[in-house]
PDB file of C-alpha atoms in Angstrom:
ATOM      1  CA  UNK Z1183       8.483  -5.360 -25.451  1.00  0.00           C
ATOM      2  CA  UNK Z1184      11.759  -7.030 -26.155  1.00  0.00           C
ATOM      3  CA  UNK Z1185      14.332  -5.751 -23.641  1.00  0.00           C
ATOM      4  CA  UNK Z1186      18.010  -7.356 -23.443  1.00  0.00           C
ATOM      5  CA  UNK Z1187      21.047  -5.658 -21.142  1.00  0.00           C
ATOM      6  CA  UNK Z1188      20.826  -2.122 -20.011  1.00  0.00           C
ATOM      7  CA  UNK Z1189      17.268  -2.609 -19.739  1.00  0.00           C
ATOM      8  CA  UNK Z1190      15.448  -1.920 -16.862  1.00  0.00           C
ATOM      9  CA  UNK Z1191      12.250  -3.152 -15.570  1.00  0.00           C
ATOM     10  CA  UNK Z1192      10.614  -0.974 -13.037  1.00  0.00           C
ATOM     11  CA  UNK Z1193       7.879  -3.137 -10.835  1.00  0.00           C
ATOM     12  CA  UNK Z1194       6.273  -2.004  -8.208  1.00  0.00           C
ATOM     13  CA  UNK Z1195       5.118  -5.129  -5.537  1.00  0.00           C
ATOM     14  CA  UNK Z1196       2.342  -4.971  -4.435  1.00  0.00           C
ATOM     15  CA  UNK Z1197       1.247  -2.003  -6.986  1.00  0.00           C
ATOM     16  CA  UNK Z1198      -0.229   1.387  -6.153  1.00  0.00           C
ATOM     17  CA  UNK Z1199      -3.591   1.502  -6.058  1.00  0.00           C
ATOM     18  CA  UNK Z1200      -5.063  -1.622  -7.258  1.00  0.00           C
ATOM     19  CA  UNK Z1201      -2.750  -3.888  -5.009  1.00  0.00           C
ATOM     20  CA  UNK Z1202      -1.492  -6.186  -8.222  1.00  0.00           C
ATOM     21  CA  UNK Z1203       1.867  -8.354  -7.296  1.00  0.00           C
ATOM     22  CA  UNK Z1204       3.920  -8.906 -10.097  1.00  0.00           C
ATOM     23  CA  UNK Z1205       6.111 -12.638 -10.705  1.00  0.00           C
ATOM     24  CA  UNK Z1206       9.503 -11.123  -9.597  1.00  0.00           C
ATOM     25  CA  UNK Z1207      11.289 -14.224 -10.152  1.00  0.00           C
ATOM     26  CA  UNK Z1208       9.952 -14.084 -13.987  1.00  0.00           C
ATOM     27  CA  UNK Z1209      11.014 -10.835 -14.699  1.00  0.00           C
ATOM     28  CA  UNK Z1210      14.398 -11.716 -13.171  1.00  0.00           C
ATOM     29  CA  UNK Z1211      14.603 -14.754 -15.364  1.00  0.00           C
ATOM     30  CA  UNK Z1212      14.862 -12.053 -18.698  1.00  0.00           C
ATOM     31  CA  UNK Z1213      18.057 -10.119 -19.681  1.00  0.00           C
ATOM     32  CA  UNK Z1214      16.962  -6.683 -17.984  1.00  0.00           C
ATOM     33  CA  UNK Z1215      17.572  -5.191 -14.621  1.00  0.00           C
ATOM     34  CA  UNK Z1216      14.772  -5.158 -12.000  1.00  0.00           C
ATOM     35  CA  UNK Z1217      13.750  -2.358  -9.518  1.00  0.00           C
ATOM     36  CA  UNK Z1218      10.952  -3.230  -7.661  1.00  0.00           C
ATOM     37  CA  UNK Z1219       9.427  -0.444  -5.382  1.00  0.00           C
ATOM     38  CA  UNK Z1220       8.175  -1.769  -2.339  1.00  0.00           C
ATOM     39  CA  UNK Z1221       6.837   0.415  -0.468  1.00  0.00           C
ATOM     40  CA  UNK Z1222       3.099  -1.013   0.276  1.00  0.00           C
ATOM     41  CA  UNK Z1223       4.452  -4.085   2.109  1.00  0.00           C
ATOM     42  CA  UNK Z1224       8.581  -3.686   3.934  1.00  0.00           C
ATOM     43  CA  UNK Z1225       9.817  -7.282   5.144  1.00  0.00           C
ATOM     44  CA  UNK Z1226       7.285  -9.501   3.500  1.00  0.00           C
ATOM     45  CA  UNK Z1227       9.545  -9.839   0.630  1.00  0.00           C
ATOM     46  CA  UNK Z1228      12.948 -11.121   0.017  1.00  0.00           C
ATOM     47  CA  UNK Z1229      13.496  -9.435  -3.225  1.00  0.00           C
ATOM     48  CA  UNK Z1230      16.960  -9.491  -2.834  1.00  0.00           C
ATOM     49  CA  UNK Z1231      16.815 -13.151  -3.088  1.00  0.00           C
ATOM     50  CA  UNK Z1232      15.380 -13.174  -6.280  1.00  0.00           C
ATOM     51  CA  UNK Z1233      17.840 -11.252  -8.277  1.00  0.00           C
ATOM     52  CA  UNK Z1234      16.344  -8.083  -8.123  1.00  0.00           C
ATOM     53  CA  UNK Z1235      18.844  -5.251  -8.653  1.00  0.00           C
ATOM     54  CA  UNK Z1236      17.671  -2.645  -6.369  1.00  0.00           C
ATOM     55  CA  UNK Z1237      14.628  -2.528  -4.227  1.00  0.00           C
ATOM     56  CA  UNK Z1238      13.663   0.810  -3.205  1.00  0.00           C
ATOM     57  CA  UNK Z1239      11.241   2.077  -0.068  1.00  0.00           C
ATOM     58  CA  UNK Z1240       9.540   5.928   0.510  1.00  0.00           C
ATOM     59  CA  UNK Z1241      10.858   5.802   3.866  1.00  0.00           C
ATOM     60  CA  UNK Z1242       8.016   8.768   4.564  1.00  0.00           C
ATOM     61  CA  UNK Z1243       5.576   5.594   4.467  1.00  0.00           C
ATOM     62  CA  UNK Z1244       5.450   2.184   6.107  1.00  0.00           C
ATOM     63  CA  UNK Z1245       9.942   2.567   7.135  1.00  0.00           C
ATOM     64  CA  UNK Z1246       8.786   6.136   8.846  1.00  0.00           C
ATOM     65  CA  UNK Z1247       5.786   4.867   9.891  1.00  0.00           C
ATOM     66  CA  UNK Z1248       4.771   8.234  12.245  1.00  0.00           C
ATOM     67  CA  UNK Z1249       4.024  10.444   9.120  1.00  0.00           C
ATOM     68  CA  UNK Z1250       6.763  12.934  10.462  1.00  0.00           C
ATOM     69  CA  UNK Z1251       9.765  12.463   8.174  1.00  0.00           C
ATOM     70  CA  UNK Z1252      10.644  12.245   4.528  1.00  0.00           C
ATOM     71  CA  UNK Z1253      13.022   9.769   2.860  1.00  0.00           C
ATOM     72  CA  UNK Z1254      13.823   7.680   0.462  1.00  0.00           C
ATOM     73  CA  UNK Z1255      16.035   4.359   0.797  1.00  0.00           C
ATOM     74  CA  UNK Z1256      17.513   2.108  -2.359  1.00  0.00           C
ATOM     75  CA  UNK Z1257      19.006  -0.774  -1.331  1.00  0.00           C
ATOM     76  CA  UNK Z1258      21.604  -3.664  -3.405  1.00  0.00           C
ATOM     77  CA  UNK Z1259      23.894  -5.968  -3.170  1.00  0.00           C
ATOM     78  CA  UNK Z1260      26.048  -4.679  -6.399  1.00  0.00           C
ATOM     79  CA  UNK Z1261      28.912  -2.802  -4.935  1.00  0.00           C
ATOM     80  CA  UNK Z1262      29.237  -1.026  -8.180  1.00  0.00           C
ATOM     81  CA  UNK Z1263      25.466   0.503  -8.424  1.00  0.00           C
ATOM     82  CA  UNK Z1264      25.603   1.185  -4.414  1.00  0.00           C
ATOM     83  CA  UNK Z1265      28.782   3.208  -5.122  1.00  0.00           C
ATOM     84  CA  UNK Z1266      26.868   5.007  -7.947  1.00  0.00           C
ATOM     85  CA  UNK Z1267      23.707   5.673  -6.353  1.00  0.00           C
ATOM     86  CA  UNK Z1268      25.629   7.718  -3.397  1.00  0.00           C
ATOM     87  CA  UNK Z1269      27.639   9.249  -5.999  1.00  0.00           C
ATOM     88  CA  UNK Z1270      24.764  10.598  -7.255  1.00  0.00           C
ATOM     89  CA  UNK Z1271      23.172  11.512  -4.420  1.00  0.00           C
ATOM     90  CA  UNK Z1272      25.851  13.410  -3.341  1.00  0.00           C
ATOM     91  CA  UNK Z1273      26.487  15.588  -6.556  1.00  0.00           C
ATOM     92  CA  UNK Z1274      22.285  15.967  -6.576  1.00  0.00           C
ATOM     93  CA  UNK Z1275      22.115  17.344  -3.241  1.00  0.00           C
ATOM     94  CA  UNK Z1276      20.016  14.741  -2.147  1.00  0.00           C
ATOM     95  CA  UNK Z1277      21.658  13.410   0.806  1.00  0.00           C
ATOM     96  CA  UNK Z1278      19.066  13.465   3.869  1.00  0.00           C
ATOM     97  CA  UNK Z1279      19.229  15.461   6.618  1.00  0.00           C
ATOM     98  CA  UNK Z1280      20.375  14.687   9.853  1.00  0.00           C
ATOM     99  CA  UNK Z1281      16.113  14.640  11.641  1.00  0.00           C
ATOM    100  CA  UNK Z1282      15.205  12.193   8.993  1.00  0.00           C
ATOM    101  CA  UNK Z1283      17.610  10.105   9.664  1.00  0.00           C
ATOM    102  CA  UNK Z1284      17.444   9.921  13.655  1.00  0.00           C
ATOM    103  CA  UNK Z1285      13.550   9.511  13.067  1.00  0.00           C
ATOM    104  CA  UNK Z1286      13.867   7.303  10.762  1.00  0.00           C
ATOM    105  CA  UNK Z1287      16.329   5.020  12.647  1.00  0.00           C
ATOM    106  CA  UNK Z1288      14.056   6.091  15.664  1.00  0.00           C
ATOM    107  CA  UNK Z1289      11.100   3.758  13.914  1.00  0.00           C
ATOM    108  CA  UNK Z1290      13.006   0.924  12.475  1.00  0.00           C
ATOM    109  CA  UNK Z1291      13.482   0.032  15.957  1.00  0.00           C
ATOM    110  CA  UNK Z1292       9.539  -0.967  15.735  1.00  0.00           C
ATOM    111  CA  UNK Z1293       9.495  -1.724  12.239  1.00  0.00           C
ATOM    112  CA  UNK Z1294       9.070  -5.564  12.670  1.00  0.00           C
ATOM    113  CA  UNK Z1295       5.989  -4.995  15.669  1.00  0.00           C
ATOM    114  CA  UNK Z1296       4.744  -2.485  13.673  1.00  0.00           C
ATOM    115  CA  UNK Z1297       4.517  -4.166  10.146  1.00  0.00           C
ATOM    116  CA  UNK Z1298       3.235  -7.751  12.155  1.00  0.00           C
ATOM    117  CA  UNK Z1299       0.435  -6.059  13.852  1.00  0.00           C
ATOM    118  CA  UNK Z1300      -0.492  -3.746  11.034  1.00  0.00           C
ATOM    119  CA  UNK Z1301      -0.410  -6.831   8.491  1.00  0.00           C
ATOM    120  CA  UNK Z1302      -2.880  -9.163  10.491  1.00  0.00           C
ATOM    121  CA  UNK Z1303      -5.008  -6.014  10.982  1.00  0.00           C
ATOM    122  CA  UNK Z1304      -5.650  -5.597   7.459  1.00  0.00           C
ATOM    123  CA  UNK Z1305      -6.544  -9.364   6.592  1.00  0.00           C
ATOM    124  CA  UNK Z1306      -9.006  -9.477   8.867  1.00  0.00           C
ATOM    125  CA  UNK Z1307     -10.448  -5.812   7.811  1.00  0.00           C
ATOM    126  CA  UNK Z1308     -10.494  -6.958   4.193  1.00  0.00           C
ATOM    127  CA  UNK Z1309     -12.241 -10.321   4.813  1.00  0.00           C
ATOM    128  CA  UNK Z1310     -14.680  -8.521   7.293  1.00  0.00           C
ATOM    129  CA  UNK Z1311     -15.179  -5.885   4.064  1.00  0.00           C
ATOM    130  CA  UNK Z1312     -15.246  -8.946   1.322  1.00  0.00           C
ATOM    131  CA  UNK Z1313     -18.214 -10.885   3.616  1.00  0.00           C
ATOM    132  CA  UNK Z1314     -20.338  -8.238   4.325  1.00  0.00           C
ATOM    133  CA  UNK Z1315     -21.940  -7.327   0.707  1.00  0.00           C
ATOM    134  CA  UNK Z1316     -21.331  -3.668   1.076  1.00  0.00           C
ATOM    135  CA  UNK Z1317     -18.815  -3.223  -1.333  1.00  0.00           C
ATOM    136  CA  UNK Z1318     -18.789  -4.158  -5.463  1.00  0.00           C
ATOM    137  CA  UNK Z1319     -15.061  -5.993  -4.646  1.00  0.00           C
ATOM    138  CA  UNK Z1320     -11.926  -5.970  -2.071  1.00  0.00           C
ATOM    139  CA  UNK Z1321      -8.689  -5.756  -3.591  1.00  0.00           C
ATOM    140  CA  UNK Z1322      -5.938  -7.692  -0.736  1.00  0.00           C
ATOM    141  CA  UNK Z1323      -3.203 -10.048  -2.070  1.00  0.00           C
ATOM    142  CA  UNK Z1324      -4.206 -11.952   0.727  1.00  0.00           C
ATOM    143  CA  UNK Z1325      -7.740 -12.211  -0.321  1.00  0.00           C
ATOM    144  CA  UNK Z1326      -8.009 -15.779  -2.210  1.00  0.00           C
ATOM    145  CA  UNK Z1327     -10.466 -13.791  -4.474  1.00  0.00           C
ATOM    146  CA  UNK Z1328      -7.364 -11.314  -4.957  1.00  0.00           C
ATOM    147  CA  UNK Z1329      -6.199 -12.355  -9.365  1.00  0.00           C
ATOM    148  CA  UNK Z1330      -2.393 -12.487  -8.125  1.00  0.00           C
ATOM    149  CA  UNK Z1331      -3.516 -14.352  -4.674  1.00  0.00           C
ATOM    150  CA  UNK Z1332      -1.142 -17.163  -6.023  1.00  0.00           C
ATOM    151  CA  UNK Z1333       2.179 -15.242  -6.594  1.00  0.00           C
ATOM    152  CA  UNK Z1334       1.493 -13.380  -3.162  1.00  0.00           C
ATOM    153  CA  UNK Z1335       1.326 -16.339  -1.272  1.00  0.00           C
ATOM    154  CA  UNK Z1336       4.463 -17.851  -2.917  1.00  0.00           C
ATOM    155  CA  UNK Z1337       6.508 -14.374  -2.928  1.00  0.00           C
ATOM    156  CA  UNK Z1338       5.302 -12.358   0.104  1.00  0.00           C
ATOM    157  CA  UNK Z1339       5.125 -13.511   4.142  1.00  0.00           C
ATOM    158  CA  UNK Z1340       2.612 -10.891   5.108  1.00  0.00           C
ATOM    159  CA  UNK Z1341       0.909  -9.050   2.625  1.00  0.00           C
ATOM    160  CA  UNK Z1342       1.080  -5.437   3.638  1.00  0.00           C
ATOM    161  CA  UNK Z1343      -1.173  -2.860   5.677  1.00  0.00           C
ATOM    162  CA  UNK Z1344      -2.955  -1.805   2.543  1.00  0.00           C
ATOM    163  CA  UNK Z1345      -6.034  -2.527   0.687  1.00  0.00           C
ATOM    164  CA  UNK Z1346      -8.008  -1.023  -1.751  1.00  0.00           C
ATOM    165  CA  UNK Z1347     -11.982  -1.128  -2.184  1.00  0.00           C
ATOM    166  CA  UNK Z1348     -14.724  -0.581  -4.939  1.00  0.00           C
ATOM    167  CA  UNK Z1349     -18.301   1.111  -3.959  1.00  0.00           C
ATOM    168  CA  UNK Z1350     -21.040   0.416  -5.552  1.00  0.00           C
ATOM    169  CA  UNK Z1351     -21.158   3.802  -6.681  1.00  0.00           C
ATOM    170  CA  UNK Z1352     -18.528   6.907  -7.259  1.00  0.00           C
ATOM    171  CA  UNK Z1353     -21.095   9.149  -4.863  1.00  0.00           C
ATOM    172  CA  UNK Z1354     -20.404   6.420  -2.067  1.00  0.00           C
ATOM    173  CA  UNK Z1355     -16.796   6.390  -3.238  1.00  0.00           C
ATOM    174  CA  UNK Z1356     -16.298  10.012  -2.945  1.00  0.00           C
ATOM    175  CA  UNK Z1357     -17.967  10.342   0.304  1.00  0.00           C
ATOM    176  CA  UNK Z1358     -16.452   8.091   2.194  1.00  0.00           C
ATOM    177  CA  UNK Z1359     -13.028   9.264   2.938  1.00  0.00           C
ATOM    178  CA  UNK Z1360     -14.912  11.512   5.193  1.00  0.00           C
ATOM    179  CA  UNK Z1361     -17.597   9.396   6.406  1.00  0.00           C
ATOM    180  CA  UNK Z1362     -15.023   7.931   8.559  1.00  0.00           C
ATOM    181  CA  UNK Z1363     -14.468   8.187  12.263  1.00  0.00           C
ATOM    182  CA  UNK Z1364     -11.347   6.444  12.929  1.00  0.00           C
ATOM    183  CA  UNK Z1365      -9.293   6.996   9.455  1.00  0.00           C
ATOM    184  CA  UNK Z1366      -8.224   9.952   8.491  1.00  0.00           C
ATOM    185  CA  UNK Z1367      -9.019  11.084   4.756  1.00  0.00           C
ATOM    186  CA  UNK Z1368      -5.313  11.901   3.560  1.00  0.00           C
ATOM    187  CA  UNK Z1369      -3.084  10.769   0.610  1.00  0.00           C
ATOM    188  CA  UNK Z1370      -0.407   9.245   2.654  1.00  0.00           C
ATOM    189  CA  UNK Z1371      -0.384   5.776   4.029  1.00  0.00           C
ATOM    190  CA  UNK Z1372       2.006   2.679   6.179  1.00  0.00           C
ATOM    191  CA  UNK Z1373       1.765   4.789   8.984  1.00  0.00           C
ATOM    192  CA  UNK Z1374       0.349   4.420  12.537  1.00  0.00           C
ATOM    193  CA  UNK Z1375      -2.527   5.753  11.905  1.00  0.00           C
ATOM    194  CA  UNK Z1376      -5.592   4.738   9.474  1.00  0.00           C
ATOM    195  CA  UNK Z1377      -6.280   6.578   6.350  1.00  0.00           C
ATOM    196  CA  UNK Z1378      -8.572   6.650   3.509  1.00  0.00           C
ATOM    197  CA  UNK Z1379      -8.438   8.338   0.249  1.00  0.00           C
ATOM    198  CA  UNK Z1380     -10.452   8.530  -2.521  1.00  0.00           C
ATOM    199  CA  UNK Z1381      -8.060   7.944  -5.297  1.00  0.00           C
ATOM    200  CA  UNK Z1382      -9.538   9.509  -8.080  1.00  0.00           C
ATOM    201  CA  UNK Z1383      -9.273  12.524  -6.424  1.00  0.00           C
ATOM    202  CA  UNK Z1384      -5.734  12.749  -7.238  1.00  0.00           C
ATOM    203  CA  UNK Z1385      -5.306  10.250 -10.340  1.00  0.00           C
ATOM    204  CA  UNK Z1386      -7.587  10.820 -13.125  1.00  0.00           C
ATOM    205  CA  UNK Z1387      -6.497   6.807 -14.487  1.00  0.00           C
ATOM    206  CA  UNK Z1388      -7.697   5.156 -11.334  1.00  0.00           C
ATOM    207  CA  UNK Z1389     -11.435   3.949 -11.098  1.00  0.00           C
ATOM    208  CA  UNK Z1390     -13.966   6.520  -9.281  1.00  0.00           C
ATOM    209  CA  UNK Z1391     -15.245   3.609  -7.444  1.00  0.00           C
ATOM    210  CA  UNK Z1392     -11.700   2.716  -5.860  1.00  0.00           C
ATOM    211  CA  UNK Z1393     -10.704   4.150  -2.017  1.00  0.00           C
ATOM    212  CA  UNK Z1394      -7.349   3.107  -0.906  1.00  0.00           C
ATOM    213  CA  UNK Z1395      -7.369   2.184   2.754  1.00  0.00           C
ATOM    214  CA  UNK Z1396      -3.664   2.435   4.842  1.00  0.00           C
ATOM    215  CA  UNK Z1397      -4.415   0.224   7.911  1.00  0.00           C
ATOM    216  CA  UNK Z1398      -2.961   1.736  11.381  1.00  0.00           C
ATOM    217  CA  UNK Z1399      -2.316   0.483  14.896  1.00  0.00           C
ATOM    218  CA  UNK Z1400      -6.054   0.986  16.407  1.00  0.00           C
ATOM    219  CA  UNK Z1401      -7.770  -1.743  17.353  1.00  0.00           C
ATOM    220  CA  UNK Z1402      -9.351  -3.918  13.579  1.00  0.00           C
ATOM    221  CA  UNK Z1403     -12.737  -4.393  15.648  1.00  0.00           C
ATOM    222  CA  UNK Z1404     -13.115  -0.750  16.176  1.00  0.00           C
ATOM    223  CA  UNK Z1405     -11.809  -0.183  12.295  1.00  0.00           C
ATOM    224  CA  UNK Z1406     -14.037  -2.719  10.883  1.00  0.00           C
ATOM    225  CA  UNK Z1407     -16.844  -1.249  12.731  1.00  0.00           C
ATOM    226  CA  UNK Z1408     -16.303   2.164  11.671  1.00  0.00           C
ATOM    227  CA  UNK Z1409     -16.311   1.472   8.185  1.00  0.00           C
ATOM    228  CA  UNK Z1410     -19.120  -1.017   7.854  1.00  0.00           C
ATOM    229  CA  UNK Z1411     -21.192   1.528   9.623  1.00  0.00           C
ATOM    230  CA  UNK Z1412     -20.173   4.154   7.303  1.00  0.00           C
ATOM    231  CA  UNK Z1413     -21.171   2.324   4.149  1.00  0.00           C
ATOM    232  CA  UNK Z1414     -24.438   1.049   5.752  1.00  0.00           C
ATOM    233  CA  UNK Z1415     -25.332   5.172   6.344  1.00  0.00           C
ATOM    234  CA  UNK Z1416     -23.798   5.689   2.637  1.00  0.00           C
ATOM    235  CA  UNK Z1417     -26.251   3.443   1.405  1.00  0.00           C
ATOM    236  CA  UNK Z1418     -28.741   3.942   3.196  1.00  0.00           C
ATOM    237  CA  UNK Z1419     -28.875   7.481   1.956  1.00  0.00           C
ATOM    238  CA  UNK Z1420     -28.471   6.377  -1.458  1.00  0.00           C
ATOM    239  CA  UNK Z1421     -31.061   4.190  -1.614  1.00  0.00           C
ATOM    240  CA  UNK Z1422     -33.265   6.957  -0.137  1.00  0.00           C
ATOM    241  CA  UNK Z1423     -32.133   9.296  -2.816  1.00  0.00           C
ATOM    242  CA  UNK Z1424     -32.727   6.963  -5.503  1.00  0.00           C
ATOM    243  CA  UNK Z1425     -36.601   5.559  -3.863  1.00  0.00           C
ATOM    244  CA  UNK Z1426     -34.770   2.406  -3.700  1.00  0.00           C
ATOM    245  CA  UNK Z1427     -35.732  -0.097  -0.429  1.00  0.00           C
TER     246      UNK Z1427
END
């Protein structure tokens, strides 16, 4: 599309559910404004940095972080759109109230142990995942196999607490979720606990083979553990089911 000034470009880094990063720096380089939500990896970008107009955050994910608050956050360095965006909020009645905010404040305080621990965590559950030949692919930007591994690696310095996966089938897919021991089957994700959700469940465009996983604060052994196991049972039953093996 041809876009020139009063444009805005609306990016979302890395992108719900699939895990895509977009170029940031080349859709700064047009005439258009750029938002970029995100949300599925705080501090491992500078976005700021790279011309971005506003970077937003659900603060009820990875800010919050104990799945007991709801927020929102946008954030610039134009005085102008700062002054607008609280105008707005304001007059909307959106203003937040006064829980949120202590809670919220409450976990930036652990923001930076939280995201560092929760990061490393989910490289090394992806890569376990990717090696073992249980799954049809692993969707990580830090994954070399991951199509926007390059960009990641040049635009992000951790690469979030979520990945995504694809089963081999939408029956393994859908039973998953609850499979699971240690993760919780829920919609939300960033905080201290592990979830999984099937995604289709919820968005009719996303693959029935895709299950989002949030990564928490337990222990990756014990995660990786629990969900190899739980895919070895899936399939085992499958293969039952089918007379296969």
């Amino acid at each position: 599309a041809d876009l020139g000034e009063g444009d805005v470009v609306w990016l979302e880094s890395p992108r719900n559910p699939d895990l895509r990063v977009p170029d940031v720096a080349e859709a700064c380089a047009g005439p258009a404004d750029v938002v970029v939500d995100a949300t599925f990896a705080p501090l491992a970008q500078r976005l700021l940095d790279e011309d971005v107009a506003c970077v937003v955050h659900s603060a009820t994910k990875g800010l919050g972080g104990h799945s007991d608050l709801l927020g929102g956050v946008a954030i610039t360095r134009c005085a102008d759109l700062a002054d607008r965006l609280a105008w707005h909020r304001t007059a909307a009645g959106a203003a937040p109230g006064s829980l949120d905010c202590w809670l919220l404040l409450r976990s930036l305080r652990t923001l930076d142990v939280r995201v560092t621990r929760q990061s490393s965590s989910a490289q090394r559950v992806a890569e376990a995942l990717e090696a073992s030949g249980l799954l049809q692919r692993v969707l990580y930007p830090g994954l070399a196999s991951h199509p926007d591994h390059a960009v990641a690696k040049r635009q992000m310095t951790s690469y979030g607490s979520i990945l995504a996966v694809e089963c081999r089938s939408e029956t393994i897919a859908r039973a998953l979720p609850e499979t699971l021991g240690l993760f919780r089957s829920a919609t939300s994700l960033g905080g201290v606990e592990s979830l999984a959700e099937w995604r289709r469940k919820y968005d009719d465009a996303v693959s029935p083979l895709l299950v989002r996983l949030s990564i928490g604060l337990e222990d990756p052994d014990d995660l990786i553990g629990d969900l190899l196991g739980a895919l070895r049972r899936l399939e085992y039953h499958r293969a039952r089911c089918e007379g296969v093996g």
